[in-house]
Tab-separated table of C-alpha atoms in Angstrom:
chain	number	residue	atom	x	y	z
Z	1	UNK	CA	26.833	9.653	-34.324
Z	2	UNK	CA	23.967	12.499	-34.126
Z	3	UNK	CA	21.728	10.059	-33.097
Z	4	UNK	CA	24.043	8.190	-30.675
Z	5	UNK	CA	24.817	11.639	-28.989
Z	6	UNK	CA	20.835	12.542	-29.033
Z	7	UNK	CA	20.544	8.843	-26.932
Z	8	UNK	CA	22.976	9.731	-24.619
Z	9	UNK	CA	21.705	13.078	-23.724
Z	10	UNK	CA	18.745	11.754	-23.045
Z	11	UNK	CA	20.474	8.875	-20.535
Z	12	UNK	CA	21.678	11.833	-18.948
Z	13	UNK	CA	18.571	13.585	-18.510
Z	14	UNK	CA	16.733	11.093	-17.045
Z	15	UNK	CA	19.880	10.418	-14.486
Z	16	UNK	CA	19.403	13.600	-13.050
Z	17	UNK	CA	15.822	12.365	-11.158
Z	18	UNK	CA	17.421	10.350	-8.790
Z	19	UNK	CA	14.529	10.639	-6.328
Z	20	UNK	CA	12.296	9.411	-8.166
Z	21	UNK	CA	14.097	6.556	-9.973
Z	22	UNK	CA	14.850	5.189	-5.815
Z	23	UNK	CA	11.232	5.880	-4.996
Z	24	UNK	CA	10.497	3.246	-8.415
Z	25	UNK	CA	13.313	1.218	-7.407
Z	26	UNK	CA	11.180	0.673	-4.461
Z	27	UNK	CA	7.610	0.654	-6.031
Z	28	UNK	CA	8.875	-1.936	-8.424
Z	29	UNK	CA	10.482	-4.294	-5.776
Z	30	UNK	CA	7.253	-3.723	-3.552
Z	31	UNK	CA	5.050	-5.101	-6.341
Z	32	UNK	CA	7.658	-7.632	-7.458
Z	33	UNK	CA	7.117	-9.474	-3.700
Z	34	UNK	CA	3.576	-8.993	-3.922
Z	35	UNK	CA	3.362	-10.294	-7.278
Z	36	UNK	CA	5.885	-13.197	-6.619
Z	37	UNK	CA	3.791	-14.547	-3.404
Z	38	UNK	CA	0.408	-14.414	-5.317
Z	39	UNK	CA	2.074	-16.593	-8.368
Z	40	UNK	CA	3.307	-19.051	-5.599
Z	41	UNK	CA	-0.125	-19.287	-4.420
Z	42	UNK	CA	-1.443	-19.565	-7.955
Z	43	UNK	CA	1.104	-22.220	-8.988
Z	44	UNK	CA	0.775	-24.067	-6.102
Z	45	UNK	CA	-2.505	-25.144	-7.262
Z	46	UNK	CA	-1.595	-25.254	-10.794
Z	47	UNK	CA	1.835	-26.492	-10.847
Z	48	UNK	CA	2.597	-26.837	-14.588
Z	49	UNK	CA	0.135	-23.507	-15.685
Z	50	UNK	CA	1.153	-22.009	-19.109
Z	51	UNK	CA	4.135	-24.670	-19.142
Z	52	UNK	CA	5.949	-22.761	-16.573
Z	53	UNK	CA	7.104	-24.230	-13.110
Z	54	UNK	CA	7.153	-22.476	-9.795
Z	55	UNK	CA	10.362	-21.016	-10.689
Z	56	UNK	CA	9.452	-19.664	-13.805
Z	57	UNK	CA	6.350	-18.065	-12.765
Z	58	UNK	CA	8.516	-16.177	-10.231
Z	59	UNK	CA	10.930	-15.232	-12.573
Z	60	UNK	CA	8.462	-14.133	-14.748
Z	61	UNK	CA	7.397	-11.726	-11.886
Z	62	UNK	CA	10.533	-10.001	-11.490
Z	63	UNK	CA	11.235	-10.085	-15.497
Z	64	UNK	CA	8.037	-8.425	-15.658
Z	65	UNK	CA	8.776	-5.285	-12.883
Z	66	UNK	CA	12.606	-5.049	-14.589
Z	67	UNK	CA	11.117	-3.973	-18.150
Z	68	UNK	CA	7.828	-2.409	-17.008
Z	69	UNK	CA	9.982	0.970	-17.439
Z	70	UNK	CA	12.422	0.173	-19.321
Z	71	UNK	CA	9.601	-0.667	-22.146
Z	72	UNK	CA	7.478	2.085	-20.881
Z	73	UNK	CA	4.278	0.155	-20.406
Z	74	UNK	CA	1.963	2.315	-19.180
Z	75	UNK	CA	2.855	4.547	-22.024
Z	76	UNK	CA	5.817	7.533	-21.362
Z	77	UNK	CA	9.201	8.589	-22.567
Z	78	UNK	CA	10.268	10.569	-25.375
Z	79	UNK	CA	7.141	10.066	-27.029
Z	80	UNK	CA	5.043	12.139	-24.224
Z	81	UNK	CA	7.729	14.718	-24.854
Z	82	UNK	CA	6.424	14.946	-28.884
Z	83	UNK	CA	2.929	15.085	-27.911
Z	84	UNK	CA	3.665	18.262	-25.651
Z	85	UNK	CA	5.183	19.928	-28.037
Z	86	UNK	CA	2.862	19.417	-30.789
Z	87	UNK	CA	0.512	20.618	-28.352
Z	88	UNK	CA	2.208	23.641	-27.751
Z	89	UNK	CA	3.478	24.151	-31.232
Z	90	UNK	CA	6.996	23.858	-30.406
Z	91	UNK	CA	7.164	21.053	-32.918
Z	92	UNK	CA	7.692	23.273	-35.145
Z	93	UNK	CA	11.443	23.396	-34.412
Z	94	UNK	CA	11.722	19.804	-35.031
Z	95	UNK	CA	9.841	19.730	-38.345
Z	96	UNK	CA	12.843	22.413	-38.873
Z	97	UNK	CA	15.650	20.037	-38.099
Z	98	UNK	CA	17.645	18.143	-41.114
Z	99	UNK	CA	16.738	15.172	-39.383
Z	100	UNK	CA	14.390	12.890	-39.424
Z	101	UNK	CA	11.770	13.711	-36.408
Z	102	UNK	CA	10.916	9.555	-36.244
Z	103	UNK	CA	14.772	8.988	-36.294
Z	104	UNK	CA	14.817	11.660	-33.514
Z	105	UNK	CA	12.711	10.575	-31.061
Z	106	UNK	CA	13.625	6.936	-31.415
Z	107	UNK	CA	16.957	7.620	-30.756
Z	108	UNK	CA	15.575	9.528	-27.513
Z	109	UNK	CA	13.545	6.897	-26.409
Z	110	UNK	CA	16.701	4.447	-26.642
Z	111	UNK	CA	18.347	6.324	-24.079
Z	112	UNK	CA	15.405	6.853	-21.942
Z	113	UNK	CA	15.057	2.916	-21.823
Z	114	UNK	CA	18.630	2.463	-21.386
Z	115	UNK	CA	18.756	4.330	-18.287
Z	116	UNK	CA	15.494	2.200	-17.062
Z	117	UNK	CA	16.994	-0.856	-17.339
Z	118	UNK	CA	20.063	-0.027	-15.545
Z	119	UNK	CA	18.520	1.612	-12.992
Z	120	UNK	CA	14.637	-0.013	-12.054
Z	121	UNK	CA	15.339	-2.741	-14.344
Z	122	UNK	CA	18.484	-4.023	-12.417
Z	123	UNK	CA	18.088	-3.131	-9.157
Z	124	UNK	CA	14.551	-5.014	-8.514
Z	125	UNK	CA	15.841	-8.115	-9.985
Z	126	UNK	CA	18.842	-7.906	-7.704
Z	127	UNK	CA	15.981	-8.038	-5.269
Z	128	UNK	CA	14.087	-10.477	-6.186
Z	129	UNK	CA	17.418	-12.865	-7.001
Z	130	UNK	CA	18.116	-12.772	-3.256
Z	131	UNK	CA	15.244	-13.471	-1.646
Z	132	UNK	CA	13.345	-16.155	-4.138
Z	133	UNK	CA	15.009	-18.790	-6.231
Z	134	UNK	CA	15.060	-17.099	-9.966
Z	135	UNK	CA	16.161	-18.566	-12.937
Z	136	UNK	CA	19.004	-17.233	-14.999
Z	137	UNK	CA	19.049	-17.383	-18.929
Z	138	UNK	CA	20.511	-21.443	-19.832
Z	139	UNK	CA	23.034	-19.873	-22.131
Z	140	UNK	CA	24.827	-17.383	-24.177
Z	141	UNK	CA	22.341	-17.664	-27.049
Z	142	UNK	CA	19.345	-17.170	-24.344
Z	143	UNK	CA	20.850	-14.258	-22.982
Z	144	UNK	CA	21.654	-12.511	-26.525
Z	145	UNK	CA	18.278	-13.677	-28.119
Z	146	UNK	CA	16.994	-11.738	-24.793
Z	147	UNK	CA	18.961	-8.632	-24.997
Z	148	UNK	CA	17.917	-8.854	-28.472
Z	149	UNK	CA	14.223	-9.422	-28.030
Z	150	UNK	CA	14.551	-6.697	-25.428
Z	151	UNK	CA	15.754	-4.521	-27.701
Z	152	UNK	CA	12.712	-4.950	-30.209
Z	153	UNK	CA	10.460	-4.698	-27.816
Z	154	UNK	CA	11.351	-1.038	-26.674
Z	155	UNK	CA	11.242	-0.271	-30.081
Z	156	UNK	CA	7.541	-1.453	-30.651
Z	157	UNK	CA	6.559	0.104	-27.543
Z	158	UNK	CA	7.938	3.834	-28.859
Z	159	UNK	CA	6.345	2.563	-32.747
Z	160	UNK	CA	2.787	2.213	-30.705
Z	161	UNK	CA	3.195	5.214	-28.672
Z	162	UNK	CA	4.751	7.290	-31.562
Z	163	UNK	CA	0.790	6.346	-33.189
Z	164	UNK	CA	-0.581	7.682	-29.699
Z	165	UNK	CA	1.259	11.189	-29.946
Z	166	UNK	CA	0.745	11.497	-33.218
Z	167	UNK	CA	-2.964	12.161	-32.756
Z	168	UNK	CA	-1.965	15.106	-30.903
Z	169	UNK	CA	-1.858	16.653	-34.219
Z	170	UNK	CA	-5.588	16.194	-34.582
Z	171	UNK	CA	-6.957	15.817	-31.294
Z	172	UNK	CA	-5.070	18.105	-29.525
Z	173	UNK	CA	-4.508	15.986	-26.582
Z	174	UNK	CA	-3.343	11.776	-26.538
Z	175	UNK	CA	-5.020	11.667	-22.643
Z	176	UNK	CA	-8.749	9.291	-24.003
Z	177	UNK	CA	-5.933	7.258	-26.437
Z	178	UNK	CA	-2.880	7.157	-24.149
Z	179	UNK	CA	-4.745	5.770	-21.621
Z	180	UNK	CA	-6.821	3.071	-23.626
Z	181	UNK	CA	-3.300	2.125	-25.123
Z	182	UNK	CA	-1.873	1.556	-21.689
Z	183	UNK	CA	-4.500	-0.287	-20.724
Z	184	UNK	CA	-4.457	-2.858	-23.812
Z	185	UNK	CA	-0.545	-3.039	-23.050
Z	186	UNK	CA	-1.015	-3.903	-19.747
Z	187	UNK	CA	-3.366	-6.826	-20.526
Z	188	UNK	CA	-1.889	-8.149	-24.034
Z	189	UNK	CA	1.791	-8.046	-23.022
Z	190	UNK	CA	1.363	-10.597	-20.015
Z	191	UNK	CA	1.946	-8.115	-17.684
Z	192	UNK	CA	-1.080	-8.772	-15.375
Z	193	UNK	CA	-1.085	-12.175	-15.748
Z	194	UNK	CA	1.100	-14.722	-18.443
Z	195	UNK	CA	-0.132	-14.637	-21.637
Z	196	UNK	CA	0.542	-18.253	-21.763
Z	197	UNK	CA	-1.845	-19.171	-19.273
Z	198	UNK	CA	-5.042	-17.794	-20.912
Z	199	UNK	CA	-6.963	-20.166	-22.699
Z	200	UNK	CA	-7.007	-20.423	-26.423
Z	201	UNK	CA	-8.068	-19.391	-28.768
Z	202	UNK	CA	-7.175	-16.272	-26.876
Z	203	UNK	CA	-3.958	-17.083	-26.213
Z	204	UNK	CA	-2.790	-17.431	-29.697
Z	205	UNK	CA	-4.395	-14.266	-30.300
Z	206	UNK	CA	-2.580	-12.349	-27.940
Z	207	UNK	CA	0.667	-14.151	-28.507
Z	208	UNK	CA	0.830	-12.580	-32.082
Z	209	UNK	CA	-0.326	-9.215	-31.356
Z	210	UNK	CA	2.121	-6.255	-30.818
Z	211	UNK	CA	2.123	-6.171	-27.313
Z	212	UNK	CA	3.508	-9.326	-26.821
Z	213	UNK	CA	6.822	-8.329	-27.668
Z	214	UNK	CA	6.602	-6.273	-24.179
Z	215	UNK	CA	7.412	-8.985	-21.973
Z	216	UNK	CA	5.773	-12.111	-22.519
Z	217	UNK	CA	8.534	-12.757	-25.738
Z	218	UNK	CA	11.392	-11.411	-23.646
Z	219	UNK	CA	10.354	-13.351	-20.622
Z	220	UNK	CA	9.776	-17.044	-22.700
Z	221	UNK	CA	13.217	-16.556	-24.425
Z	222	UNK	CA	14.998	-15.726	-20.830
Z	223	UNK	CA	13.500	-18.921	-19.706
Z	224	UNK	CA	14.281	-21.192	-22.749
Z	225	UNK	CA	10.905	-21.886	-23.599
Z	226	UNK	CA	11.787	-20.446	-27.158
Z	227	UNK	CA	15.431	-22.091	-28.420
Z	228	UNK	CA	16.128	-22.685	-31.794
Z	229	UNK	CA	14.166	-21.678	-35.142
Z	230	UNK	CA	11.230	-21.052	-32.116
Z	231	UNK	CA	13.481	-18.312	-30.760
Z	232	UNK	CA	14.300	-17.266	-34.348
Z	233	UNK	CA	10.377	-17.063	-35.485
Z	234	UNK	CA	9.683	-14.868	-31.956
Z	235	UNK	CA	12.477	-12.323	-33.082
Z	236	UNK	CA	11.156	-12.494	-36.712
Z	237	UNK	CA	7.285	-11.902	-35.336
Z	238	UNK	CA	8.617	-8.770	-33.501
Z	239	UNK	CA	10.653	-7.346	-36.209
Z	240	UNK	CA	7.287	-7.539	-38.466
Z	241	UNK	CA	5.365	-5.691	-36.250
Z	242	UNK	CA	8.198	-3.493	-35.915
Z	243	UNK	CA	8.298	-2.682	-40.230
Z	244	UNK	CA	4.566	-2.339	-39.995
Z	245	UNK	CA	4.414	-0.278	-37.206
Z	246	UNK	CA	6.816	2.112	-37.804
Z	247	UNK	CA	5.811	2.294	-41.315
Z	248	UNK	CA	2.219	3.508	-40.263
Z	249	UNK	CA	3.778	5.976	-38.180
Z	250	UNK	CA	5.446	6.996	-40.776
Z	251	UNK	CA	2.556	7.373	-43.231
Z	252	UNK	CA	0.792	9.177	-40.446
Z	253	UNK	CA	3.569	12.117	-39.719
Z	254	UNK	CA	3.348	12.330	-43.566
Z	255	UNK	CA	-0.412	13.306	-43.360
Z	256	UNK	CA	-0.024	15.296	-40.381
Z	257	UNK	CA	2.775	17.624	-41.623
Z	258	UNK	CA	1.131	18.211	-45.312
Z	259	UNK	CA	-1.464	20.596	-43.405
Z	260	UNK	CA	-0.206	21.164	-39.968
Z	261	UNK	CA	-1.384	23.850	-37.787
Z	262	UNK	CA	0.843	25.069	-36.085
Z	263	UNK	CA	-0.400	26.118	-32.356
Z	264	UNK	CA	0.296	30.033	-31.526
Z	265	UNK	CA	0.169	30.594	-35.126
């Protein structure tokens, strides 16, 4: 229940910048028609590209501006929160807690991604439903193995950007590392361009890396390119990386907190 409540305070928090979740609400359905023209274009030429129709490509567009948030991308969430106060020393008072900080955090970052998808994850596809022709998830195991996958992903997102903050403890600043991870999840989770479409053996390559799970898993299950023990094996691959991730994270707080110094004193 502790962390439940810590989730939903943090769901609440985030509700109370409305401003700027319409001005994203916007930015995301701007980019979603920009986006969804150039793949027309694209696909046009190439009709069956990656394996994905028309449709699908345009899907994949919207797909891709509904969990850009909601997965947090570009890096963000609770996790930015840890890295402040490590900087600051506040972190103190959560190396204090009887809780587990990881446990913490995650259960932050939860509600923080809940609220996303509700909000900028939702409302652009709403968008981009009426105006193109989108495809909806074939059945009810699509649409669990999505929520699902969804869910995974969000939590390999906070595992890689738990590693980012926790250099704080070191560095003193995650701005050089946040930034180069943002940039690596913005080109190995499909979201500038289908990870399916690149040629191998690069595509392979990037389909079993972490940042897959961001969208490009998500998106395939959503549009029944992965059914059956395919589907099963893409929610396996993410769980691994999940374990392993997390686990490092893990190992690193460990070394972190043997000798931490404490900003202010």
């Amino acid at each position: 229940m502790l962390y439940v409540a810590v989730a939903t305070r943090t769901f609440r928090r985030y509700s109370t910048y409305v401003g700027a979740t319409v001005a994203g609400i916007f930015t995301n359905s701007v980019f979603g028609l920009i986006y969804s023209y150039a793949y027309s274009a694209l696909w046009d030429q190439r009709p069956d590209a990656g394996g994905y129709d028309s449709i699908d490509a345009v899907t994949y567009v919207w797909l891709g501006q509904a969990l850009l948030m909601t997965v947090a991308t570009w890096g963000g969430g609770t996790t930015d929160d840890l890295a402040e106060r490590i900087r600051t020393g506040d972190v103190a008072i959560d190396l204090y807690r009887p809780v587990g900080i990881m446990g913490w955090y995650l259960a932050g970052d939860l509600g923080r991604a809940s609220y996303h998808l509700i909000t900028r994850g939702v409302g652009p596809t709403i968008l981009g439903y009426l105006l193109f022709d989108i495809r909806l998830p074939g059945g009810p195991v699509a649409a669990i193995g999505f929520l699902l996958s969804l869910v995974l992903a969000v939590v390999t997102s906070f595992a890689i950007r738990w590693l980012v903050a926790c250099s704080t403890f070191w560095l003193l600043d995650q701005g050089g590392l946040r930034m180069m991870a943002g940039a690596l999840a913005l080109f190995f989770s499909g979201m500038a361009l289908p990870l399916v479409i690149f040629p191998e053996p690069w595509r392979s390559i990037a389909l079993a890396l972490p940042w897959a799970s961001y969208l490009q898993t998500p998106a395939d299950i959503w549009l029944g390119k992965r059914e059956g023990l395919d589907l099963l094996a893409a929610l396996a691959l993410q769980g691994v990386w999940i374990v392993i991730l997390l686990g490092i994270g893990q190992v690193v707080l460990s070394a972190a907190t043997r000798k931490v110094v404490v900003q202010g004193g």
